PDB file of C-alpha atoms and ligand atoms in Angstrom:
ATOM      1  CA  UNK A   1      40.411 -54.341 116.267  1.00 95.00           C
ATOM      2  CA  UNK A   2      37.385 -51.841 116.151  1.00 97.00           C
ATOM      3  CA  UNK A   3      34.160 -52.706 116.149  1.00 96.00           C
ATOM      4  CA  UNK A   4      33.214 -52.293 112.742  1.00 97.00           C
ATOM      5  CA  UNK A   5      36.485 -54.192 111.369  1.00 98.00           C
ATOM      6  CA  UNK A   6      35.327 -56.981 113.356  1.00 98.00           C
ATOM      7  CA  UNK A   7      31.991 -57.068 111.793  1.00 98.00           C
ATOM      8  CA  UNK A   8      33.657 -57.141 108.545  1.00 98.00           C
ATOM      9  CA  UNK A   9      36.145 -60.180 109.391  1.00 98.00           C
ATOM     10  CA  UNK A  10      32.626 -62.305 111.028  1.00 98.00           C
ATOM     11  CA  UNK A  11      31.077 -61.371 107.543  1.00 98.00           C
ATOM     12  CA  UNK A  12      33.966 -62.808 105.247  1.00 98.00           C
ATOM     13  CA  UNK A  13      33.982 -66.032 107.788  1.00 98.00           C
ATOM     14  CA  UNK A  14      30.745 -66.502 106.727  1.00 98.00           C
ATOM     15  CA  UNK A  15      31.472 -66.278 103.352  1.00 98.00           C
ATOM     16  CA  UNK A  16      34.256 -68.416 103.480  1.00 98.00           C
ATOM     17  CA  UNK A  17      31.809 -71.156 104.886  1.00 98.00           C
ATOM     18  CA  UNK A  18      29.382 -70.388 101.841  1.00 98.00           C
ATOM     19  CA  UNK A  19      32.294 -70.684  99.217  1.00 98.00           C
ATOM     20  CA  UNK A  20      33.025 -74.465 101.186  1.00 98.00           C
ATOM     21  CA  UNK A  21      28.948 -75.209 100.673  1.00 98.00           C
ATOM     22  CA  UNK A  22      29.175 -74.083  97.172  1.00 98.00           C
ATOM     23  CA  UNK A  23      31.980 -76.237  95.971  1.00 98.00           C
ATOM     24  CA  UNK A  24      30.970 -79.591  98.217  1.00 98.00           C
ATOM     25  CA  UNK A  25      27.378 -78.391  96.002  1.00 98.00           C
ATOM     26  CA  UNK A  26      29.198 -78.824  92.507  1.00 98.00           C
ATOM     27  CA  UNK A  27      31.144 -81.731  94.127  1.00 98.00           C
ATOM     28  CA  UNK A  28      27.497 -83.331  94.929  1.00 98.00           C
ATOM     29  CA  UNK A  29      26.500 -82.262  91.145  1.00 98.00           C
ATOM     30  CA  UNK A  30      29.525 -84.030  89.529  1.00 98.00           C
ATOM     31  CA  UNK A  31      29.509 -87.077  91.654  1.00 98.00           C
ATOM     32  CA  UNK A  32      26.042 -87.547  90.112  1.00 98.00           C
ATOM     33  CA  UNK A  33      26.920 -86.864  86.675  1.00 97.00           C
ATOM     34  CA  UNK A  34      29.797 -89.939  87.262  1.00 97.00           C
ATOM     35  CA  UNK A  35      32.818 -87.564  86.984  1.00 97.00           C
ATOM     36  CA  UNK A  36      34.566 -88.508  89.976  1.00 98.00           C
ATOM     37  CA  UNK A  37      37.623 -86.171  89.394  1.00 98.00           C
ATOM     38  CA  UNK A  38      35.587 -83.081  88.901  1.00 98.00           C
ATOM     39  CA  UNK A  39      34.345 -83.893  92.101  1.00 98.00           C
ATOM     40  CA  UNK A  40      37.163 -84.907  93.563  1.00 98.00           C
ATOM     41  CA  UNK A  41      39.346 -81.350  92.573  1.00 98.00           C
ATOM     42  CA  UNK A  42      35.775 -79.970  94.055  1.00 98.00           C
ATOM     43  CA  UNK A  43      35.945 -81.534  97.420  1.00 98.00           C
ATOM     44  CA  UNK A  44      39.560 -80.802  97.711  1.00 98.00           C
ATOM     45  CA  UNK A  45      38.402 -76.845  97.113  1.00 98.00           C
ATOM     46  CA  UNK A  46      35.712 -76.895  99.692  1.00 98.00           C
ATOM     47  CA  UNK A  47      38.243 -77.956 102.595  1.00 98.00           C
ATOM     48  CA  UNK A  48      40.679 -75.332 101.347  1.00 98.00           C
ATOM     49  CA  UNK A  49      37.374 -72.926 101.623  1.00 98.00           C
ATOM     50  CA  UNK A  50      37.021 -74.390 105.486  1.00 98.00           C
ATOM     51  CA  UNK A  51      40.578 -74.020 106.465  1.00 98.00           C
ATOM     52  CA  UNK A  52      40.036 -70.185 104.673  1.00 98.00           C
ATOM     53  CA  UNK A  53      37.076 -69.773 107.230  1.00 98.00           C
ATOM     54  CA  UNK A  54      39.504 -71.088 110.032  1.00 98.00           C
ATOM     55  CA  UNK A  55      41.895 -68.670 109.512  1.00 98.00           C
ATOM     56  CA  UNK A  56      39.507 -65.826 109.880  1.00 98.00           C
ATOM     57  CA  UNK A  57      38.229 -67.604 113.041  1.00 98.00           C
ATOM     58  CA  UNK A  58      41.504 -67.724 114.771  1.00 98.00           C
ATOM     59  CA  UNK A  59      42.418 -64.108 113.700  1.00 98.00           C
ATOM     60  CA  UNK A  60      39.063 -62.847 115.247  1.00 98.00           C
ATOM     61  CA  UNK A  61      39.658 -65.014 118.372  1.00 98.00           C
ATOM     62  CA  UNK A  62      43.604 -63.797 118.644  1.00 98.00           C
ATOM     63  CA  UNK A  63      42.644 -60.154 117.964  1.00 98.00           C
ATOM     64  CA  UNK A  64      40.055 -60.024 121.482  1.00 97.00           C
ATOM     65  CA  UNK A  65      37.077 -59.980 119.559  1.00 98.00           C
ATOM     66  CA  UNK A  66      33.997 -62.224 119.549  1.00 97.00           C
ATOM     67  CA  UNK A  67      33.661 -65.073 116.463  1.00 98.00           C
ATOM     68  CA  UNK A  68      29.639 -64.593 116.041  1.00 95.00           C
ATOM     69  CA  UNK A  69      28.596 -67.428 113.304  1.00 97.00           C
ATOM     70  CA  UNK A  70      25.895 -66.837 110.919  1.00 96.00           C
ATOM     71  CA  UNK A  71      23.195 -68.495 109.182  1.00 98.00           C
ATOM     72  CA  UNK A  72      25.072 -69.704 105.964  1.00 98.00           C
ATOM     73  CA  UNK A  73      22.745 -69.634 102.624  1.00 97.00           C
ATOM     74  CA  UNK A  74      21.991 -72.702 100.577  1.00 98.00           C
ATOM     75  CA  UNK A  75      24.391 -72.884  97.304  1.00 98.00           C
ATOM     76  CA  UNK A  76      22.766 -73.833  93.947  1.00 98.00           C
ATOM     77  CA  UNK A  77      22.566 -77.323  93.554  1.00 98.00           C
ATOM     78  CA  UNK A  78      22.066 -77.652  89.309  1.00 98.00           C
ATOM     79  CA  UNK A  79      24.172 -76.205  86.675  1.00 98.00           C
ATOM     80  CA  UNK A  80      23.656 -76.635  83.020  1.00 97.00           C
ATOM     81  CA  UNK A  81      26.983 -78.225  82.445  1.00 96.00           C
ATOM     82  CA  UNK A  82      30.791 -78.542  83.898  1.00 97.00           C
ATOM     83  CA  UNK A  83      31.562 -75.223  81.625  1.00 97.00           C
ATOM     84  CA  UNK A  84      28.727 -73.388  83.309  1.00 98.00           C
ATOM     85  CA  UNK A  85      29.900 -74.879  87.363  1.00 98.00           C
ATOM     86  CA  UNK A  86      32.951 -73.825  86.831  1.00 98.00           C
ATOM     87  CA  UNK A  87      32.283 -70.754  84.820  1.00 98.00           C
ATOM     88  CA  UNK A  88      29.946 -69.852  88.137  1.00 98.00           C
ATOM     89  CA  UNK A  89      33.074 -71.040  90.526  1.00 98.00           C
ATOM     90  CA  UNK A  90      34.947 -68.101  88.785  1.00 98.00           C
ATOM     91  CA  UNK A  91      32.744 -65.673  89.444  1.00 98.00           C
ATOM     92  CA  UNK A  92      32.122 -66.315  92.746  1.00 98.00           C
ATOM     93  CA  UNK A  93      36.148 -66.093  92.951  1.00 98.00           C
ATOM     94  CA  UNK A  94      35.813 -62.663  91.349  1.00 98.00           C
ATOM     95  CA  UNK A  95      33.237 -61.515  93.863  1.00 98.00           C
ATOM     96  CA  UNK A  96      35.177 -62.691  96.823  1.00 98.00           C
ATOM     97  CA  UNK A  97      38.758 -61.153  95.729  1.00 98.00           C
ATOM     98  CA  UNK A  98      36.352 -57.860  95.705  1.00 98.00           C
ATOM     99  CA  UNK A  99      35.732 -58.977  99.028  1.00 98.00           C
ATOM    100  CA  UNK A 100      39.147 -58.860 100.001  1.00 98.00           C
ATOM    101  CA  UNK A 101      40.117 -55.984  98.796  1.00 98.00           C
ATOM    102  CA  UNK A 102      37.188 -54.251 100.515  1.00 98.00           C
ATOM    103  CA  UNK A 103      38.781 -55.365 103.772  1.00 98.00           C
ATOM    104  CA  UNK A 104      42.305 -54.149 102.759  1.00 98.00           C
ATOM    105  CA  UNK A 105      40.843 -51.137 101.798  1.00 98.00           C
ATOM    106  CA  UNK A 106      39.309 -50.934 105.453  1.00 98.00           C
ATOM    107  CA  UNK A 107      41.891 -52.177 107.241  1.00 98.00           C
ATOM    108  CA  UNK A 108      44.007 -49.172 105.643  1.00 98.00           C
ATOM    109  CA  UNK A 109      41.179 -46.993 107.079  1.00 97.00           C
ATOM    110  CA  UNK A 110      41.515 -47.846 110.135  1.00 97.00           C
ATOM    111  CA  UNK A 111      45.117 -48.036 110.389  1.00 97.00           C
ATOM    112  CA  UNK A 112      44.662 -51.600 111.498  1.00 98.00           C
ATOM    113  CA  UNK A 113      48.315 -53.020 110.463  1.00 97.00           C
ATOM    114  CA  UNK A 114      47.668 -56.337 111.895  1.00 98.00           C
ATOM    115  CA  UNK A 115      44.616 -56.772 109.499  1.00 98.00           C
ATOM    116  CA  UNK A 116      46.513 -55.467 106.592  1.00 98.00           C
ATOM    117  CA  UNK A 117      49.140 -58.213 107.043  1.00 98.00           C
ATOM    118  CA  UNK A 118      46.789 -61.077 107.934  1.00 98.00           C
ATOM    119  CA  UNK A 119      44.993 -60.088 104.483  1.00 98.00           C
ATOM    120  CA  UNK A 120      48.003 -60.134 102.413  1.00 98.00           C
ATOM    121  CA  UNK A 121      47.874 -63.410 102.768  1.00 98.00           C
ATOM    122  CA  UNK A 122      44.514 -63.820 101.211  1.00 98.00           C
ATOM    123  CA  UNK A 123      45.040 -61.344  98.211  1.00 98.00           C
ATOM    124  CA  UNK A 124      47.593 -63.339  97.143  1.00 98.00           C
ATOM    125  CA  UNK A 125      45.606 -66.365  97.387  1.00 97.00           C
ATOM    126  CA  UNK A 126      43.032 -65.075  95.469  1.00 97.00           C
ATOM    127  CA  UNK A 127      44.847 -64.456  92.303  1.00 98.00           C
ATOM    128  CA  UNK A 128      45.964 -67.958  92.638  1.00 96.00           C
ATOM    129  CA  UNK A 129      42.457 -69.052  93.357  1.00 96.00           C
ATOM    130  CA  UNK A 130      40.789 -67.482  90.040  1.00 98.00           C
ATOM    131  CA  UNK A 131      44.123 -68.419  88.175  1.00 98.00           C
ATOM    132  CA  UNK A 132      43.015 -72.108  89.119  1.00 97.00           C
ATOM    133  CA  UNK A 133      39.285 -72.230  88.549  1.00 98.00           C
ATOM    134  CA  UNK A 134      40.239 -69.968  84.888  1.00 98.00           C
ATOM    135  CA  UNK A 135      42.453 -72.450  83.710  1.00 98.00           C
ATOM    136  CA  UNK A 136      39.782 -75.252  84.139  1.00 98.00           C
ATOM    137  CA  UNK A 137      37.014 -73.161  82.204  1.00 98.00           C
ATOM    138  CA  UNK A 138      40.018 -72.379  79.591  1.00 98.00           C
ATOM    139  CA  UNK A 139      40.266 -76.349  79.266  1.00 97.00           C
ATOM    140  CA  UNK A 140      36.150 -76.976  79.001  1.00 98.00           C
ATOM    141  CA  UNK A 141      36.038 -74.423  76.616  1.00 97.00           C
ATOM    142  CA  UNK A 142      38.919 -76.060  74.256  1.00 97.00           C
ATOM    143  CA  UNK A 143      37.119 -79.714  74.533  1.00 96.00           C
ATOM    144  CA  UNK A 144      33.473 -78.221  74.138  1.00 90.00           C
ATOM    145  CA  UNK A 145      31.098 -81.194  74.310  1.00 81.00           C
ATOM    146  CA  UNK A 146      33.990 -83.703  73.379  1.00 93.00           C
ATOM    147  CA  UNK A 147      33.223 -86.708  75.929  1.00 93.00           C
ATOM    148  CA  UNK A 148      36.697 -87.585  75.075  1.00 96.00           C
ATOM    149  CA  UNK A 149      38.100 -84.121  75.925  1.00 96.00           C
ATOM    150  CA  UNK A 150      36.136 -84.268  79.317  1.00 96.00           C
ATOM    151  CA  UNK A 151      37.132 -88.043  80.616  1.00 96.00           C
ATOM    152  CA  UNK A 152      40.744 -86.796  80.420  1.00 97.00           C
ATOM    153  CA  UNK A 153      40.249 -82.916  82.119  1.00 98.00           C
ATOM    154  CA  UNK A 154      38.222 -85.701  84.482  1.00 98.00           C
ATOM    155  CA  UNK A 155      41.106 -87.909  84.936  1.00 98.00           C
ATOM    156  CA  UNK A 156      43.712 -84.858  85.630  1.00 97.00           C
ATOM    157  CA  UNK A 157      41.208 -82.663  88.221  1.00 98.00           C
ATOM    158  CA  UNK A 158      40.909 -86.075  90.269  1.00 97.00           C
ATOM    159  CA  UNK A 159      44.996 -86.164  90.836  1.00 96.00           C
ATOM    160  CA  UNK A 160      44.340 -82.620  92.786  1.00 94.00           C
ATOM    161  CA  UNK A 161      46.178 -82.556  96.168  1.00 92.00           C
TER     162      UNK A 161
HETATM  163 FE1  OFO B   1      38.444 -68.508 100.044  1.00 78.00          FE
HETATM  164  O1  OFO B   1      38.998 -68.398  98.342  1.00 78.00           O
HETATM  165 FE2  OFO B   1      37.778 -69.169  97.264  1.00 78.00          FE
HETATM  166  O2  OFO B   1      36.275 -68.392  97.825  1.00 78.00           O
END
């Protein structure tokens, strides 16, 4: 892997980590507001984010090149309401499938086909990723500020596996 590819893969590890800090963030944020499942289906999201990370790790590692960690940014810690965390959620989703298909797009460059086929992986996980996090701000924008409406999108995030 050239230099400059794996600059690019240490940069999305990093960002991977930041996209795990974000969502244990909103996690924090709903477990104060009392609504345990949003915070559950939040945790559950920042471990995927981790194992995300790990698999850039290990791909570094495999490929001979150096795993150089980064400072990682604080994440918000307030939104204005469960619309407006998850609303933010999806555009952080956006910017990192942009992300991703950067790296494709260098990968292709570089004629790196190993890249290529360890990001396949990942765009394909992105359009289930925003798919996810969109049908959640579809629901809190159906039940507006129903409590009702939210106690049962509450009840169904906290069954997330
Ligand atoms: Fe790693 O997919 Fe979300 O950010």
């Amino acid at each position: 892997m050239t230099e400059k590819m794996a600059k690019a893969m240490n940069d999305q590890l990093n960002e991977e980590l930041f996209s795990s800090y974000l969502y244990l963030s909103m996690a924090a944020y709903f477990e104060n507001l009392g609504l345990r499942g949003f915070a559950h289906w939040m945790e559950v999201q920042a471990k995927e984010e981790l194992e995300h990370a790990m698999k850039f790790y290990r791909f570094i590692n495999e490929r001979g090149c150096r795993v150089l960690l980064k400072e990682v940014r604080a994440p918000e810690t307030d939104w204005n309401s469960p619309l407006h965390a998850f609303e933010e959620a999806l555009k952080h989703e956006k910017y990192i499938t942009s992300r991703i298909n950067e790296l494709m797009r260098l990968s292709r460059e570089e004629n790196d086909y190993a890249s290529e086929i360890f990001l396949q992986w990942f765009v394909t996980e992105q359009v289930e990723e925003e798919a996810s996090v969109g049908e959640v701000v579809d629901k809190l924008k159906l039940v507006k500020d129903s409590p009702n409406g939210l106690f049962i999108i509450d009840r169904e995030l906290g069954m997330r596996k």
